[in-house]
PDB file of C-alpha atoms in Angstrom:
ATOM      1  CA  UNK M   1       0.000   0.000   0.000  1.00  0.00           C
ATOM      2  CA  UNK M   2       1.265   3.454  -0.924  1.00  0.00           C
ATOM      3  CA  UNK M   3       2.402   5.743   1.937  1.00  0.00           C
ATOM      4  CA  UNK M   4      -0.033   8.482   0.916  1.00  0.00           C
ATOM      5  CA  UNK M   5      -2.890   5.983   0.876  1.00  0.00           C
ATOM      6  CA  UNK M   6      -1.918   4.916   4.414  1.00  0.00           C
ATOM      7  CA  UNK M   7      -2.073   8.550   5.578  1.00  0.00           C
ATOM      8  CA  UNK M   8      -5.538   9.008   4.085  1.00  0.00           C
ATOM      9  CA  UNK M   9      -6.797   5.738   5.558  1.00  0.00           C
ATOM     10  CA  UNK M  10      -5.514   6.939   8.958  1.00  0.00           C
ATOM     11  CA  UNK M  11      -7.383  10.226   8.416  1.00  0.00           C
ATOM     12  CA  UNK M  12     -10.652   8.376   7.749  1.00  0.00           C
ATOM     13  CA  UNK M  13     -10.058   6.147  10.778  1.00  0.00           C
ATOM     14  CA  UNK M  14      -9.553   9.203  12.997  1.00  0.00           C
ATOM     15  CA  UNK M  15     -12.837  10.650  11.706  1.00  0.00           C
ATOM     16  CA  UNK M  16     -14.556   7.290  12.188  1.00  0.00           C
ATOM     17  CA  UNK M  17     -13.645   7.160  15.897  1.00  0.00           C
ATOM     18  CA  UNK M  18     -14.203  10.932  16.216  1.00  0.00           C
ATOM     19  CA  UNK M  19     -10.596  11.615  17.249  1.00  0.00           C
ATOM     20  CA  UNK M  20     -10.367  15.279  16.298  1.00  0.00           C
ATOM     21  CA  UNK M  21      -6.744  15.687  17.435  1.00  0.00           C
ATOM     22  CA  UNK M  22      -5.536  12.721  15.365  1.00  0.00           C
ATOM     23  CA  UNK M  23      -7.521  14.009  12.371  1.00  0.00           C
ATOM     24  CA  UNK M  24      -5.981  17.495  12.569  1.00  0.00           C
ATOM     25  CA  UNK M  25      -2.478  16.086  13.174  1.00  0.00           C
ATOM     26  CA  UNK M  26      -2.460  14.538   9.692  1.00  0.00           C
ATOM     27  CA  UNK M  27      -2.654  17.981   8.054  1.00  0.00           C
ATOM     28  CA  UNK M  28       0.341  20.183   7.251  1.00  0.00           C
ATOM     29  CA  UNK M  29       0.498  23.475   9.156  1.00  0.00           C
ATOM     30  CA  UNK M  30      -0.693  25.266   6.016  1.00  0.00           C
ATOM     31  CA  UNK M  31      -3.167  22.510   5.110  1.00  0.00           C
ATOM     32  CA  UNK M  32      -6.908  23.007   4.805  1.00  0.00           C
ATOM     33  CA  UNK M  33     -10.214  21.162   4.452  1.00  0.00           C
ATOM     34  CA  UNK M  34     -12.651  22.484   1.830  1.00  0.00           C
ATOM     35  CA  UNK M  35     -16.270  21.368   2.194  1.00  0.00           C
ATOM     36  CA  UNK M  36     -17.192  22.155  -1.401  1.00  0.00           C
ATOM     37  CA  UNK M  37     -20.962  21.622  -1.076  1.00  0.00           C
ATOM     38  CA  UNK M  38     -21.090  23.973   1.932  1.00  0.00           C
ATOM     39  CA  UNK M  39     -18.714  26.472   0.331  1.00  0.00           C
ATOM     40  CA  UNK M  40     -16.507  26.590   3.451  1.00  0.00           C
ATOM     41  CA  UNK M  41     -12.764  26.168   3.995  1.00  0.00           C
ATOM     42  CA  UNK M  42     -11.326  25.201   7.373  1.00  0.00           C
ATOM     43  CA  UNK M  43      -7.714  25.907   8.455  1.00  0.00           C
ATOM     44  CA  UNK M  44      -5.597  25.005  11.486  1.00  0.00           C
ATOM     45  CA  UNK M  45      -7.434  23.535  14.467  1.00  0.00           C
ATOM     46  CA  UNK M  46     -10.722  24.559  12.822  1.00  0.00           C
ATOM     47  CA  UNK M  47     -10.197  21.579  10.466  1.00  0.00           C
ATOM     48  CA  UNK M  48     -11.426  19.367  13.311  1.00  0.00           C
ATOM     49  CA  UNK M  49     -14.803  21.146  13.274  1.00  0.00           C
ATOM     50  CA  UNK M  50     -15.797  19.036  10.284  1.00  0.00           C
ATOM     51  CA  UNK M  51     -15.447  15.845  12.326  1.00  0.00           C
ATOM     52  CA  UNK M  52     -17.351  17.426  15.228  1.00  0.00           C
ATOM     53  CA  UNK M  53     -20.185  18.705  13.011  1.00  0.00           C
ATOM     54  CA  UNK M  54     -20.876  15.280  11.500  1.00  0.00           C
ATOM     55  CA  UNK M  55     -20.344  13.424  14.799  1.00  0.00           C
ATOM     56  CA  UNK M  56     -22.929  15.691  16.446  1.00  0.00           C
ATOM     57  CA  UNK M  57     -25.477  15.291  13.662  1.00  0.00           C
ATOM     58  CA  UNK M  58     -24.775  11.601  12.956  1.00  0.00           C
ATOM     59  CA  UNK M  59     -23.304   9.953  16.090  1.00  0.00           C
ATOM     60  CA  UNK M  60     -23.267   6.601  14.264  1.00  0.00           C
ATOM     61  CA  UNK M  61     -21.565   8.060  11.153  1.00  0.00           C
ATOM     62  CA  UNK M  62     -19.731   5.474   9.074  1.00  0.00           C
ATOM     63  CA  UNK M  63     -17.690   6.250   5.983  1.00  0.00           C
ATOM     64  CA  UNK M  64     -17.838   3.364   3.523  1.00  0.00           C
ATOM     65  CA  UNK M  65     -14.633   3.579   1.472  1.00  0.00           C
ATOM     66  CA  UNK M  66     -15.146   2.166  -2.030  1.00  0.00           C
ATOM     67  CA  UNK M  67     -12.170   3.056  -4.209  1.00  0.00           C
ATOM     68  CA  UNK M  68      -8.767   4.691  -3.750  1.00  0.00           C
ATOM     69  CA  UNK M  69      -6.946   6.220  -6.706  1.00  0.00           C
ATOM     70  CA  UNK M  70      -3.345   7.206  -5.984  1.00  0.00           C
ATOM     71  CA  UNK M  71      -1.108   9.154  -8.336  1.00  0.00           C
ATOM     72  CA  UNK M  72       1.996  10.507  -6.647  1.00  0.00           C
ATOM     73  CA  UNK M  73       0.946  13.051  -4.027  1.00  0.00           C
ATOM     74  CA  UNK M  74      -2.721  13.003  -5.088  1.00  0.00           C
ATOM     75  CA  UNK M  75      -5.241  10.595  -3.574  1.00  0.00           C
ATOM     76  CA  UNK M  76      -8.866  10.435  -4.706  1.00  0.00           C
ATOM     77  CA  UNK M  77     -11.405   8.412  -2.735  1.00  0.00           C
ATOM     78  CA  UNK M  78     -14.932   7.392  -3.681  1.00  0.00           C
ATOM     79  CA  UNK M  79     -17.040   6.727  -0.603  1.00  0.00           C
ATOM     80  CA  UNK M  80     -20.418   7.125   1.018  1.00  0.00           C
ATOM     81  CA  UNK M  81     -21.395   8.848   4.246  1.00  0.00           C
ATOM     82  CA  UNK M  82     -23.834   6.718   6.242  1.00  0.00           C
ATOM     83  CA  UNK M  83     -25.604   7.395   9.512  1.00  0.00           C
ATOM     84  CA  UNK M  84     -28.758   8.383  11.343  1.00  0.00           C
ATOM     85  CA  UNK M  85     -29.579  12.059  11.819  1.00  0.00           C
ATOM     86  CA  UNK M  86     -29.911  12.219  15.616  1.00  0.00           C
ATOM     87  CA  UNK M  87     -28.439  15.663  16.350  1.00  0.00           C
ATOM     88  CA  UNK M  88     -28.406  19.164  14.880  1.00  0.00           C
ATOM     89  CA  UNK M  89     -26.564  19.468  11.553  1.00  0.00           C
ATOM     90  CA  UNK M  90     -24.795  22.834  11.533  1.00  0.00           C
ATOM     91  CA  UNK M  91     -24.345  24.226   8.028  1.00  0.00           C
ATOM     92  CA  UNK M  92     -23.090  27.679   6.996  1.00  0.00           C
ATOM     93  CA  UNK M  93     -26.665  28.598   5.958  1.00  0.00           C
ATOM     94  CA  UNK M  94     -28.296  27.374   9.176  1.00  0.00           C
ATOM     95  CA  UNK M  95     -28.898  24.334  11.342  1.00  0.00           C
ATOM     96  CA  UNK M  96     -31.067  21.351  10.457  1.00  0.00           C
ATOM     97  CA  UNK M  97     -32.717  19.858  13.549  1.00  0.00           C
ATOM     98  CA  UNK M  98     -32.573  16.050  13.944  1.00  0.00           C
ATOM     99  CA  UNK M  99     -34.919  14.188  11.599  1.00  0.00           C
ATOM    100  CA  UNK M 100     -34.197  10.614  12.720  1.00  0.00           C
ATOM    101  CA  UNK M 101     -33.667   9.678   9.057  1.00  0.00           C
ATOM    102  CA  UNK M 102     -30.833   7.571   7.695  1.00  0.00           C
ATOM    103  CA  UNK M 103     -28.427   8.861   5.086  1.00  0.00           C
ATOM    104  CA  UNK M 104     -26.363   7.021   2.496  1.00  0.00           C
ATOM    105  CA  UNK M 105     -24.723   9.878   0.622  1.00  0.00           C
ATOM    106  CA  UNK M 106     -22.218   9.508  -2.223  1.00  0.00           C
ATOM    107  CA  UNK M 107     -19.036  11.484  -1.787  1.00  0.00           C
ATOM    108  CA  UNK M 108     -15.720  11.988  -3.565  1.00  0.00           C
ATOM    109  CA  UNK M 109     -12.682  13.325  -1.708  1.00  0.00           C
ATOM    110  CA  UNK M 110      -9.556  14.722  -3.340  1.00  0.00           C
ATOM    111  CA  UNK M 111      -6.360  15.017  -1.292  1.00  0.00           C
ATOM    112  CA  UNK M 112      -3.010  16.620  -2.074  1.00  0.00           C
ATOM    113  CA  UNK M 113      -0.163  15.534   0.205  1.00  0.00           C
ATOM    114  CA  UNK M 114       3.427  16.551   0.721  1.00  0.00           C
ATOM    115  CA  UNK M 115       5.930  14.749   2.940  1.00  0.00           C
ATOM    116  CA  UNK M 116       3.202  12.559   4.449  1.00  0.00           C
ATOM    117  CA  UNK M 117       0.909  15.438   5.438  1.00  0.00           C
ATOM    118  CA  UNK M 118      -2.366  16.613   3.904  1.00  0.00           C
ATOM    119  CA  UNK M 119      -1.935  19.945   2.123  1.00  0.00           C
ATOM    120  CA  UNK M 120      -5.519  20.089   0.896  1.00  0.00           C
ATOM    121  CA  UNK M 121      -8.662  18.009   1.284  1.00  0.00           C
ATOM    122  CA  UNK M 122     -11.538  18.876  -1.045  1.00  0.00           C
ATOM    123  CA  UNK M 123     -14.725  17.039  -0.041  1.00  0.00           C
ATOM    124  CA  UNK M 124     -17.415  16.764  -2.742  1.00  0.00           C
ATOM    125  CA  UNK M 125     -20.502  15.528  -0.903  1.00  0.00           C
ATOM    126  CA  UNK M 126     -23.685  15.040  -2.942  1.00  0.00           C
ATOM    127  CA  UNK M 127     -25.509  17.705  -0.914  1.00  0.00           C
ATOM    128  CA  UNK M 128     -28.787  17.460  -2.823  1.00  0.00           C
ATOM    129  CA  UNK M 129     -28.936  13.737  -2.047  1.00  0.00           C
ATOM    130  CA  UNK M 130     -28.095  14.414   1.611  1.00  0.00           C
ATOM    131  CA  UNK M 131     -30.814  17.059   1.907  1.00  0.00           C
ATOM    132  CA  UNK M 132     -33.281  14.854   0.044  1.00  0.00           C
ATOM    133  CA  UNK M 133     -32.615  11.894   2.332  1.00  0.00           C
ATOM    134  CA  UNK M 134     -33.175  14.147   5.350  1.00  0.00           C
ATOM    135  CA  UNK M 135     -36.496  15.279   3.883  1.00  0.00           C
ATOM    136  CA  UNK M 136     -35.306  18.884   3.566  1.00  0.00           C
ATOM    137  CA  UNK M 137     -35.791  19.066  -0.181  1.00  0.00           C
ATOM    138  CA  UNK M 138     -39.408  18.820  -1.212  1.00  0.00           C
ATOM    139  CA  UNK M 139     -41.051  19.324  -4.568  1.00  0.00           C
ATOM    140  CA  UNK M 140     -39.395  22.314  -6.142  1.00  0.00           C
ATOM    141  CA  UNK M 141     -41.311  24.560  -8.498  1.00  0.00           C
ATOM    142  CA  UNK M 142     -39.088  25.711 -11.295  1.00  0.00           C
TER     143      UNK M 142
END
């Protein structure tokens, strides 16, 4: 297994067990997490907020890792985010109260690494599917 793939698998494991410090420690000092669907970048210790946000909203969150694609210092992962919405989901546009509904949301993550540390993590979550599974999106009139 490639060293960069090992780093990313360790990052997912830290998120899985909700170990914010371990998650943040895998980023370079100048590294960042970009939640593309939310339009928000996190830097420094704030990077750990992403783990906290999802752990609060989905205490049973599980990331099902499907495929890893490694090319040098770039790692791309296809996965799904799975869990039950039991807590408030804080988004930049507001907070979604618990719905009790399960999610199984497709996601694609793109990582750039240097010297075994994450320089950038761009998370492309299928937000419309997430919101639909939570019952937030209803019939839209266009």
